[in-house]
mmCIF file of C-alpha atoms in Angstrom:
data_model
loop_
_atom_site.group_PDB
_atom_site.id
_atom_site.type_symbol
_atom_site.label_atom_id
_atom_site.label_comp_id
_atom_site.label_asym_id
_atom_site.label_seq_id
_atom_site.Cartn_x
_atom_site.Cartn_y
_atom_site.Cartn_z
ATOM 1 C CA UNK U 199 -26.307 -1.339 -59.252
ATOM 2 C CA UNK U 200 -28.267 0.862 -57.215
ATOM 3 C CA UNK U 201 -26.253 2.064 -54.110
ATOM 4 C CA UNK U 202 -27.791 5.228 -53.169
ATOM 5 C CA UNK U 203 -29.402 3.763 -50.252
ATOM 6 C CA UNK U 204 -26.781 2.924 -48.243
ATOM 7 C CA UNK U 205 -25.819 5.159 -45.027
ATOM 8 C CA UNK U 206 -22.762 6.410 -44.972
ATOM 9 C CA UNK U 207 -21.573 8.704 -41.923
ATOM 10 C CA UNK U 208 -18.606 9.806 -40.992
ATOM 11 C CA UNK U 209 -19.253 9.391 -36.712
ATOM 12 C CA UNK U 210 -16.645 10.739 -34.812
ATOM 13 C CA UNK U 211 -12.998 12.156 -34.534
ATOM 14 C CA UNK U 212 -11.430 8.699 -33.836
ATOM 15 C CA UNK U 213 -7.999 10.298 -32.305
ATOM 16 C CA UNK U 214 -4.783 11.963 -32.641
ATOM 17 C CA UNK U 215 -1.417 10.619 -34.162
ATOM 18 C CA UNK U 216 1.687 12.525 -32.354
ATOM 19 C CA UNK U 217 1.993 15.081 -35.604
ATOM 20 C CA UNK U 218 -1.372 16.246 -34.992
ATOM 21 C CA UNK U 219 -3.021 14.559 -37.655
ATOM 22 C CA UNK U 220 -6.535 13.578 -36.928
ATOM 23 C CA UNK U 221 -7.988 10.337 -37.244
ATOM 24 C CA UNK U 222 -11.759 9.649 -38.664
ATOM 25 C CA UNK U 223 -14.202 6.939 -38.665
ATOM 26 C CA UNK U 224 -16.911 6.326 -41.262
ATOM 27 C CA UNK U 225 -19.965 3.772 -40.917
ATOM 28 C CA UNK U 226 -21.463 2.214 -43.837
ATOM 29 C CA UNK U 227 -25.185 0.596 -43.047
ATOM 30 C CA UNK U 228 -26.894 -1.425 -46.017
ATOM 31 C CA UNK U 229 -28.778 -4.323 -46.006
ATOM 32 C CA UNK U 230 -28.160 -5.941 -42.708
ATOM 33 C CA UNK U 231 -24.737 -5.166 -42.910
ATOM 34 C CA UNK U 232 -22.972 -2.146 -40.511
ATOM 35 C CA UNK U 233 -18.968 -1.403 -41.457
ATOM 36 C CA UNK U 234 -16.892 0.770 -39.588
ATOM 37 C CA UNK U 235 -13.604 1.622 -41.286
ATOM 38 C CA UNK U 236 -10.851 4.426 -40.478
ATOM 39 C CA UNK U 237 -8.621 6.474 -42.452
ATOM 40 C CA UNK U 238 -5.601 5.235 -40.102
ATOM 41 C CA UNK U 239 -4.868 2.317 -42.206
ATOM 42 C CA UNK U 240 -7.820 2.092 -43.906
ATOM 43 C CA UNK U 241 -8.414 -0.176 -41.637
ATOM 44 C CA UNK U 242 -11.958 -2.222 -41.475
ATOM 45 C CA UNK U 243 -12.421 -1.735 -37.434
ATOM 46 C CA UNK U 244 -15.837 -3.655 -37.404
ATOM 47 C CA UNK U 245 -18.090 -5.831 -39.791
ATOM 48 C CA UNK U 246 -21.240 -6.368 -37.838
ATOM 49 C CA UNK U 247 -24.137 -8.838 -39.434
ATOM 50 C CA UNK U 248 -27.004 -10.589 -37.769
ATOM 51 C CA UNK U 249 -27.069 -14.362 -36.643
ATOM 52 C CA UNK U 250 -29.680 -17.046 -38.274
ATOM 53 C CA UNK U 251 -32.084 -15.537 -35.345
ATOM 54 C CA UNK U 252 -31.341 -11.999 -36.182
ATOM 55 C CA UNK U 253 -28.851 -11.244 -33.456
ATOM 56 C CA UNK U 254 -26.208 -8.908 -34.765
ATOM 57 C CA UNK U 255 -22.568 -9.020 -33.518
ATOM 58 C CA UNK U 256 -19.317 -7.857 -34.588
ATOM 59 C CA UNK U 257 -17.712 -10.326 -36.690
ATOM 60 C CA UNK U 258 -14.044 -9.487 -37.756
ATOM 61 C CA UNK U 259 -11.607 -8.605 -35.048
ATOM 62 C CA UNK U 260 -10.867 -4.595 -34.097
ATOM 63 C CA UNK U 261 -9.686 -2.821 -31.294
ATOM 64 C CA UNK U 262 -11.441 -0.488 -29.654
ATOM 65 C CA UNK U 263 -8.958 3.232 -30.038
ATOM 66 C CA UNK U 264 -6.114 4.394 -32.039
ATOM 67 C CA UNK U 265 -3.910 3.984 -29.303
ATOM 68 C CA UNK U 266 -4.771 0.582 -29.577
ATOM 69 C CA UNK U 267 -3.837 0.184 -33.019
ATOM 70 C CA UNK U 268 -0.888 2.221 -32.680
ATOM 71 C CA UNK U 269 0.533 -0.310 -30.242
ATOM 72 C CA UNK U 270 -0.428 -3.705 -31.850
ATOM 73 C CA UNK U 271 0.640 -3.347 -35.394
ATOM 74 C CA UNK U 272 1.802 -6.742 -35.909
ATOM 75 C CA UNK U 273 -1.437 -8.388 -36.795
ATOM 76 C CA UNK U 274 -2.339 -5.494 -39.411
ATOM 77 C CA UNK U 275 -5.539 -6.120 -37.666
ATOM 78 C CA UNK U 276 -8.450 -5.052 -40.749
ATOM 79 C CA UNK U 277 -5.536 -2.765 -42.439
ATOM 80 C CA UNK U 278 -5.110 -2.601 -45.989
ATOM 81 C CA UNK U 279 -1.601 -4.127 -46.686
ATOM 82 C CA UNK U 280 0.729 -2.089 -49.315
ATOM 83 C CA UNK U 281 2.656 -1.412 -51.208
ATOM 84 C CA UNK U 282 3.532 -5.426 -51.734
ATOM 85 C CA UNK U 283 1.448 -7.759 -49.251
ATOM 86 C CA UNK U 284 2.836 -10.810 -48.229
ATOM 87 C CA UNK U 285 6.776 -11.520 -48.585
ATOM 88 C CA UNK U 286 9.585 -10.568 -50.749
ATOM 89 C CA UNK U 287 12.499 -12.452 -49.920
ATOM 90 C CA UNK U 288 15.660 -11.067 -49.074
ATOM 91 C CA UNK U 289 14.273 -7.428 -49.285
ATOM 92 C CA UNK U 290 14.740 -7.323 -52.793
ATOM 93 C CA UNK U 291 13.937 -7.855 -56.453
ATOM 94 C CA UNK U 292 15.262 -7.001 -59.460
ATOM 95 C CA UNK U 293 13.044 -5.078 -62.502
ATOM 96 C CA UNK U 294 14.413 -3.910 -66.035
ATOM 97 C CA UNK U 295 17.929 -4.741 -65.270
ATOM 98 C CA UNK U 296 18.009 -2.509 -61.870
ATOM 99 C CA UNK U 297 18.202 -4.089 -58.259
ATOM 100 C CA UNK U 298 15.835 -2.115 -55.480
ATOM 101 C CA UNK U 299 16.619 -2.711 -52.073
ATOM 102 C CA UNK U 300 13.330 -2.774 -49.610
ATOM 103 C CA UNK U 301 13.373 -2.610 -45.904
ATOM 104 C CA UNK U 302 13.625 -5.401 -44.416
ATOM 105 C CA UNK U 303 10.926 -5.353 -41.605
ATOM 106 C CA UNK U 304 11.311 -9.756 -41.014
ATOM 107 C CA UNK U 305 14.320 -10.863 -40.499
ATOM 108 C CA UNK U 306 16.364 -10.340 -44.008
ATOM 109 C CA UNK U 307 12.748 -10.326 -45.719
ATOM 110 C CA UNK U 308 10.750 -7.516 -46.446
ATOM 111 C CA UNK U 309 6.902 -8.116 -45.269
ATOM 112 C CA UNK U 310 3.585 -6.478 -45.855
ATOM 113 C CA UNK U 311 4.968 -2.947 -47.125
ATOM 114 C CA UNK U 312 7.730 -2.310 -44.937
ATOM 115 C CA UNK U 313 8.392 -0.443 -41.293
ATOM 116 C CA UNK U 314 6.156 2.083 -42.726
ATOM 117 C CA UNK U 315 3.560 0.557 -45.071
ATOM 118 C CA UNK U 316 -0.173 1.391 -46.361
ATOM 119 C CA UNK U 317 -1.662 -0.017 -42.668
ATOM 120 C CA UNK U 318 0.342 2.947 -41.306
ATOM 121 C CA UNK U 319 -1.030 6.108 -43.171
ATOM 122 C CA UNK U 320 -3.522 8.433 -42.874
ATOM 123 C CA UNK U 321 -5.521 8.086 -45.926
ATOM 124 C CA UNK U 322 -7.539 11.035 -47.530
ATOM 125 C CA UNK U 323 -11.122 9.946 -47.898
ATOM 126 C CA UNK U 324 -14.515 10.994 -49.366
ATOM 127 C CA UNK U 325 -17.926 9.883 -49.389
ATOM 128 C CA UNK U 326 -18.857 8.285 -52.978
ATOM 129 C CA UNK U 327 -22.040 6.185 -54.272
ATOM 130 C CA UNK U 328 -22.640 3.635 -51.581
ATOM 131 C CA UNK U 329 -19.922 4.212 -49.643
ATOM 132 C CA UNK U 330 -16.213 5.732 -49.302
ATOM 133 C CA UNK U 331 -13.132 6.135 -51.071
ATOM 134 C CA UNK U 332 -9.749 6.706 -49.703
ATOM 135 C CA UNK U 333 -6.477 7.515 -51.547
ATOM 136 C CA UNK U 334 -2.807 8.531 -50.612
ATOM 137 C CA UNK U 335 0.420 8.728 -52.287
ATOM 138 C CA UNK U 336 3.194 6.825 -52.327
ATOM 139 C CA UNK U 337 6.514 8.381 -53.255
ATOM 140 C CA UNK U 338 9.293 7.443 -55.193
ATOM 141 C CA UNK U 339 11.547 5.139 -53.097
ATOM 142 C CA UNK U 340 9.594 4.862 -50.150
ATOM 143 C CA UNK U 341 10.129 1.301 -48.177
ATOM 144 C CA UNK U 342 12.957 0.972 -51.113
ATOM 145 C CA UNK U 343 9.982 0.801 -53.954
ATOM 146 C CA UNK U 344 10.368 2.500 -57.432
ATOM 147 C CA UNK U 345 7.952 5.007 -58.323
ATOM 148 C CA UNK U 346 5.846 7.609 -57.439
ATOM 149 C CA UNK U 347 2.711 5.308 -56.564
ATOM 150 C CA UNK U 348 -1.401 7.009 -56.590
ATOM 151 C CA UNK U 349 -3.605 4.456 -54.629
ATOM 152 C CA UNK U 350 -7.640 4.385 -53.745
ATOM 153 C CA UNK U 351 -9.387 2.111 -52.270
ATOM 154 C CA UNK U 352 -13.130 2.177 -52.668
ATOM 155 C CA UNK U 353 -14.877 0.099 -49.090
ATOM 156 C CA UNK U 354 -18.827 -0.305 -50.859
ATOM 157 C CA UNK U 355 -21.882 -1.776 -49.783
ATOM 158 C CA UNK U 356 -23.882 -3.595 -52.152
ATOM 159 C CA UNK U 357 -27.579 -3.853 -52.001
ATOM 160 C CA UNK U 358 -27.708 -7.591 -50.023
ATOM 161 C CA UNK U 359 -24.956 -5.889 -47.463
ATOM 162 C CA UNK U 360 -21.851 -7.166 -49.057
ATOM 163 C CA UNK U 361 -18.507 -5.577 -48.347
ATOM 164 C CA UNK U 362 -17.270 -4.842 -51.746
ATOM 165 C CA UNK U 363 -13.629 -3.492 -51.746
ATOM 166 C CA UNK U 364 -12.004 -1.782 -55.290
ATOM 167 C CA UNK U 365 -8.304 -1.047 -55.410
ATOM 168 C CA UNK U 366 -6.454 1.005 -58.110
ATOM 169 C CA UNK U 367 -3.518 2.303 -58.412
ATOM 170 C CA UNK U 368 -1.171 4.049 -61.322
ATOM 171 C CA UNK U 369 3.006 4.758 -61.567
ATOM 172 C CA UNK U 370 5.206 7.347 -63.032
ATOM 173 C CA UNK U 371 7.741 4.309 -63.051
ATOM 174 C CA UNK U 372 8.231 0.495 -62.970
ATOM 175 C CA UNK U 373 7.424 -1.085 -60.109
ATOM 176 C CA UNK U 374 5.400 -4.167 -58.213
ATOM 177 C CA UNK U 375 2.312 -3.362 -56.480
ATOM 178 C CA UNK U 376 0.145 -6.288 -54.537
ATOM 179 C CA UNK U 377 -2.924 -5.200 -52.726
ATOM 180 C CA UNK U 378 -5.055 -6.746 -49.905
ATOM 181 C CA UNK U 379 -7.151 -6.297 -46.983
ATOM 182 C CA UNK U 380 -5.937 -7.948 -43.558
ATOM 183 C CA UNK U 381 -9.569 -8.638 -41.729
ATOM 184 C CA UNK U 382 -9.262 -11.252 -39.500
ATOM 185 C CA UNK U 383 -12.925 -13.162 -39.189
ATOM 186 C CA UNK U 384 -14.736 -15.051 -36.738
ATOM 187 C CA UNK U 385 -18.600 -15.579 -37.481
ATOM 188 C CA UNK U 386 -19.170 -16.937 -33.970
ATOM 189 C CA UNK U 387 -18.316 -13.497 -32.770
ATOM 190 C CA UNK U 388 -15.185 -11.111 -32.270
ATOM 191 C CA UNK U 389 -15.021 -11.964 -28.586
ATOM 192 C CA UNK U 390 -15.821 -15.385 -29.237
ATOM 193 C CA UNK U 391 -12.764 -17.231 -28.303
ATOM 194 C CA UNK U 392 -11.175 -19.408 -30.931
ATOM 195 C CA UNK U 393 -12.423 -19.418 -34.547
ATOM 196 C CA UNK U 394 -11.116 -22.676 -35.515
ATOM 197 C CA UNK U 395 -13.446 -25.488 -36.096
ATOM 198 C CA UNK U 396 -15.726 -23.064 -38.406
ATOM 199 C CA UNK U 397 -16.132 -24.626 -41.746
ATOM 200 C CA UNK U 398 -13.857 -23.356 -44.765
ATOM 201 C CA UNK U 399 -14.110 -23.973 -48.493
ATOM 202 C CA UNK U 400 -11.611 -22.487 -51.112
ATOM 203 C CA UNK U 401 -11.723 -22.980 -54.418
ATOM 204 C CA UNK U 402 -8.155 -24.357 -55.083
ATOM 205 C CA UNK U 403 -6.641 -27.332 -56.021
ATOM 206 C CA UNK U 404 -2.460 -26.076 -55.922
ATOM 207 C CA UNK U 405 -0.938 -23.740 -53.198
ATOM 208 C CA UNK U 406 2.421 -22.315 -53.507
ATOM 209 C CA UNK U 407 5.214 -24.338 -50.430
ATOM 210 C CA UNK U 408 6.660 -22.020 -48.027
ATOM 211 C CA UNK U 409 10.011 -22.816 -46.586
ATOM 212 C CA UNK U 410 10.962 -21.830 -43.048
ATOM 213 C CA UNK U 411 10.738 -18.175 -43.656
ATOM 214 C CA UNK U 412 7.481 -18.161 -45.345
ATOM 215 C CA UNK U 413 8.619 -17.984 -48.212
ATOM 216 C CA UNK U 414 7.415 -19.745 -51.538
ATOM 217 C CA UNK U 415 10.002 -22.622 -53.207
ATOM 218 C CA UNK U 416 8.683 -22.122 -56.509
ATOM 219 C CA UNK U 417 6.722 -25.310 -56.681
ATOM 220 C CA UNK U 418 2.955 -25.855 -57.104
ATOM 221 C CA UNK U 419 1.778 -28.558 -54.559
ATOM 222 C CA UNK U 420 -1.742 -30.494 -55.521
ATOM 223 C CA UNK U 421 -3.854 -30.138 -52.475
ATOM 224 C CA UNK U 422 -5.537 -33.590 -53.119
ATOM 225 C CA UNK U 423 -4.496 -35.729 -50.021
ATOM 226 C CA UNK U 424 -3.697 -33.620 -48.421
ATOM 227 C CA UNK U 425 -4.162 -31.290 -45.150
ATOM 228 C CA UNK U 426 -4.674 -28.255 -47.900
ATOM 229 C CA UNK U 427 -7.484 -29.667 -49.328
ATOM 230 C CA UNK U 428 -10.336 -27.247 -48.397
ATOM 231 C CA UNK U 429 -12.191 -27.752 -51.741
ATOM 232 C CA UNK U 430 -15.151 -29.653 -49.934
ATOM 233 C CA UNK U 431 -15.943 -27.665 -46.692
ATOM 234 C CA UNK U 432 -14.092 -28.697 -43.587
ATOM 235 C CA UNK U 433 -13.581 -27.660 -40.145
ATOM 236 C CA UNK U 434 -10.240 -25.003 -39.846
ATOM 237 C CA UNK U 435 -7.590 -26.636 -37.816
ATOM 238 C CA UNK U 436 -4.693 -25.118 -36.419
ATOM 239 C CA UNK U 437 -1.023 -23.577 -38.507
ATOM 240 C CA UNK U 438 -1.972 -22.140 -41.429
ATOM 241 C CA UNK U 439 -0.449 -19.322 -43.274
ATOM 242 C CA UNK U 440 -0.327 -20.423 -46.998
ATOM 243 C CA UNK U 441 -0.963 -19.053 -50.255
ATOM 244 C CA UNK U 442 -3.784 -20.985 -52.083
ATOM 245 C CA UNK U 443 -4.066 -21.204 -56.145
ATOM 246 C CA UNK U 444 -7.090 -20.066 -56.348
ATOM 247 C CA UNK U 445 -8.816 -22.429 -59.655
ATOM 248 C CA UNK U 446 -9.040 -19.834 -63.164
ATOM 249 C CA UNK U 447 -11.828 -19.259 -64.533
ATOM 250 C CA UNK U 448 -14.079 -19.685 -62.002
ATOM 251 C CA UNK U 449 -17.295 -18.116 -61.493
ATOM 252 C CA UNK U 450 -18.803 -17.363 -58.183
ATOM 253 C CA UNK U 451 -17.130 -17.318 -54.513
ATOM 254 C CA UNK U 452 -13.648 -19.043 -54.726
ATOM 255 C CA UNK U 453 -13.942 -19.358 -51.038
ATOM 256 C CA UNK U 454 -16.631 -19.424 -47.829
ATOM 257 C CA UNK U 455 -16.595 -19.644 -44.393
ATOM 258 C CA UNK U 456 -19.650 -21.386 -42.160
ATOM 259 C CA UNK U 457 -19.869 -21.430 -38.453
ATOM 260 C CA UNK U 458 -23.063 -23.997 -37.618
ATOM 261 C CA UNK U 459 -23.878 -22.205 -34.114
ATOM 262 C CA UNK U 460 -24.936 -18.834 -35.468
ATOM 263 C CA UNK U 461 -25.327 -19.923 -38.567
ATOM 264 C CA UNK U 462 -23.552 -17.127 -40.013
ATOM 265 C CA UNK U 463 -22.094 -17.506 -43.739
ATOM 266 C CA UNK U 464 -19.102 -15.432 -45.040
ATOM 267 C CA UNK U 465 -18.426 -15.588 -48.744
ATOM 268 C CA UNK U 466 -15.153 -14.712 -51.039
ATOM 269 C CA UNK U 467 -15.270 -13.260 -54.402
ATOM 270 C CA UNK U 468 -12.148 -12.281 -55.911
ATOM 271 C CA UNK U 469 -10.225 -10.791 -58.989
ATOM 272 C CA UNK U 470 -6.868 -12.001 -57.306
ATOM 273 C CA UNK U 471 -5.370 -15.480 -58.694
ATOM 274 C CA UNK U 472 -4.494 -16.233 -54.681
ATOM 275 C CA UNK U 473 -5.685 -16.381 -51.247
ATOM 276 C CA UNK U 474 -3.724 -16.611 -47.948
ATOM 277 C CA UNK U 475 -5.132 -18.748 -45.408
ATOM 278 C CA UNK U 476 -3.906 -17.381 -41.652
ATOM 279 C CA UNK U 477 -4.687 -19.076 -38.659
ATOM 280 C CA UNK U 478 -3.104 -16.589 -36.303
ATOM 281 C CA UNK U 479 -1.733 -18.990 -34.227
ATOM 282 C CA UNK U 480 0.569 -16.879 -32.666
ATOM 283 C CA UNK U 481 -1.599 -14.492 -31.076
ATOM 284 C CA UNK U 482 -0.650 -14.434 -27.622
ATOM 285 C CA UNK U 483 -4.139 -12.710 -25.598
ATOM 286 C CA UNK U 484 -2.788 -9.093 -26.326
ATOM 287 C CA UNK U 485 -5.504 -8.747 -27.328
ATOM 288 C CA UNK U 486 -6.847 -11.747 -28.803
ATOM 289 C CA UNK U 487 -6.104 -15.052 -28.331
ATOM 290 C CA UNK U 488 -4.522 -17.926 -30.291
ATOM 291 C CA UNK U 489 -6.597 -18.493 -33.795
ATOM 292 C CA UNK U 490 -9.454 -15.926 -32.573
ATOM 293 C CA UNK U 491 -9.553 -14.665 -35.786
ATOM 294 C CA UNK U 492 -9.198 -16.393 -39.737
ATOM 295 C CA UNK U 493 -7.455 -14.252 -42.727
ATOM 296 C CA UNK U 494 -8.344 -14.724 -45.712
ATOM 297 C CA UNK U 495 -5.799 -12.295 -47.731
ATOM 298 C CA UNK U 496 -6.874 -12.492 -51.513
ATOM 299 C CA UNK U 497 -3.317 -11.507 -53.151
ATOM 300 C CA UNK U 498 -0.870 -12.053 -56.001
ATOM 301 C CA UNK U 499 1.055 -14.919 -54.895
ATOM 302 C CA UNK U 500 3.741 -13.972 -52.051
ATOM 303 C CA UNK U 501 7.400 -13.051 -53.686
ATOM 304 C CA UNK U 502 5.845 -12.892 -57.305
ATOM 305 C CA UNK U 503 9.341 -9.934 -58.144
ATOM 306 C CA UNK U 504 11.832 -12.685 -57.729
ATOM 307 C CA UNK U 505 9.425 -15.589 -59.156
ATOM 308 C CA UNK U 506 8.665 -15.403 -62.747
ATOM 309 C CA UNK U 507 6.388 -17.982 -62.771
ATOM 310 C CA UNK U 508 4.458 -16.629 -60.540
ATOM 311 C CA UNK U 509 1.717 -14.274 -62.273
ATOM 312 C CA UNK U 510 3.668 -10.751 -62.804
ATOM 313 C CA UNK U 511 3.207 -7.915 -60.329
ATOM 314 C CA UNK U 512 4.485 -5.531 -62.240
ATOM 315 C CA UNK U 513 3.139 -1.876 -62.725
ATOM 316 C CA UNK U 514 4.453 0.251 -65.390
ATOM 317 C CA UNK U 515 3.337 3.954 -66.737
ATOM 318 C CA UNK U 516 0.709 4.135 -68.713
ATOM 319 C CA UNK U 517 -1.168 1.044 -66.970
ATOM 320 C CA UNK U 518 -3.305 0.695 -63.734
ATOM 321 C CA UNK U 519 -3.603 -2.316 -61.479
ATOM 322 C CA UNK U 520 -7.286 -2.998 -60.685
ATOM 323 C CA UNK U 521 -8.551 -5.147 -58.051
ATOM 324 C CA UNK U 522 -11.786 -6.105 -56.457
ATOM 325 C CA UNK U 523 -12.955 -8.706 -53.843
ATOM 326 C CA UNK U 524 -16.145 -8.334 -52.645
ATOM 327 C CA UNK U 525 -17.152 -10.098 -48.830
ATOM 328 C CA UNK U 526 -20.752 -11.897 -49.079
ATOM 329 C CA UNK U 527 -22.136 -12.382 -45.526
ATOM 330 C CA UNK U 528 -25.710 -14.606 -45.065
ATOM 331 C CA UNK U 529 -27.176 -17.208 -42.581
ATOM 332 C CA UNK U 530 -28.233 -21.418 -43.097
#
């Protein structure tokens, strides 16, 4: 694929964390597409793409400085979410015979990497063939994890302007890795208001139950009759945070989002076997308000270490976990 014509700059000195270390920003222009993303977090900060009339506006939700970010962690808003995304009940799992204890960050679960996860490091970064690549090390027994953990993330642009995101990573011990990125999108615009009501299809027939604290009961629950059935596109309602089965061996976006105002049309290609739908019902106006923003996490399946019929998450020496889901963006 030819990338060498997308722009890739690295704008400005974004800001300061209190040890001094500096904070960058690098925009990625290609085929309608702009992306902004930082090496705090590597967070995406801004996805902008053009309307059916060729208006462009921001469409996933950022904030505006790192002080910003630095004060509403919470929603992980456009962070990339390690070492484990998603939930790992009772802050621990067990792995050739040895318990490891993780922080526990919610309540007596441990929750998107910990107190100090991925969305909270500086990553290095450097420019690469259509776009950038940021990396960072993880050591042994940080958050409670086993092994000394070497992650990149490569944030693309393809020639029609989709974001394409590549993970790797390698160990010098056993361990469970799970990789995604947190955007949170609304194709009516950022500033928009609420998203819900935009039309969602995903490519699953089974999601994984959650009990009261989010996590997974083990069961696979058939969608069909259900509020969980978005395998014909329907408008998003409200209280979602689930883990959907995404269908094997399927070719082509396993999910897309439509808003029919701007006519704006997000796609989802993934190498993950799940997706989380998050309906951020919780946000409270600081800064955003209630559902002004839809997740679509592509992940292993939330608490995959203490579920073995879940698909493994498990890293050892010698191997490297892959990853790649790639964000389509067009207008009908």
């Amino acid at each position: 694929m030819d990338t060498s014509s997308t722009t890739v700059t690295r704008t400005e000195h974004f800001g300061t964390l209190g040890d001094g270390t500096a904070v960058h920003r690098w925009t990625l222009e290609r085929g309608g597409t702009r992306v902004r993303v930082l090496t705090y977090g590597a967070i995406v900060q801004s996805v902008e793409v053009p309307d059916r009339d060729g208006a462009v506006a921001p469409v996933a939700l950022g904030l505006p400085d790192l002080a910003s970010y630095l004060r509403y962690t919470g929603p992980y808003f456009g962070a990339l979410v390690g070492r484990y995304a998603n939930r790992i009940g009772g802050a621990a799992f067990a792995l050739d015979g040895r318990t490891h204890h993780l922080t526990r960050n919610e309540g007596r679960n441990h929750v998107h990497g910990g107190a100090t996860g991925f969305d909270k490091r500086v990553w290095d970064t450097r420019e690469v063939p259509g776009g950038v690549e940021m990396s960072l090390v993880s050591a042994d027994g940080e958050e409670g994890f086993p092994g000394r953990l070497e992650v990149t993330v490569a944030y693309t642009l393809d020639e029609d302007g989709a974001l394409r995101i590549g993970y790797r990573a390698t160990t010098d011990a056993p361990t469970v890795v799970n990789l995604t990125n947190h955007t949170y999108w609304n194709l009516a615009g950022a500033d928009s208001g609420s998203a819900l009501g935009q039309r969602l299809r995903i490519a699953a027939g089974r999601i994984t139950p959650a009990d009261g604290e989010s996590l997974p009961t083990g069961e696979f629950l058939a969608v069909a009759g259900t509020r969980f059935d978005f395998r014909e596109p329907r408008p998003v309602s409200k209280e979602f945070d689930h883990n959907f089965v995404l269908d094997e061996a399927l070719e082509g976006p396993v999910a897309e989002l439509y808003d029919e105002v701007s006519g704006r049309v997000l796609t989802v290609t993934t190498t993950e076997p799940g997706m989380q739908l998050y309906t951020a019902d919780h946000f409270d106006g600081r800064p955003f308000g209630p559902c002004a923003g839809i997740a679509l996490e592509t992940q292993h399946f939330p608490d995959s270490p203490n579920r073995p019929e879940f698909p493994s998450t498990v890293l050892r020496p010698g191997e490297a976990y892959v990853s790649t889901t790639v964000y389509g963006f067009g207008v009908r």
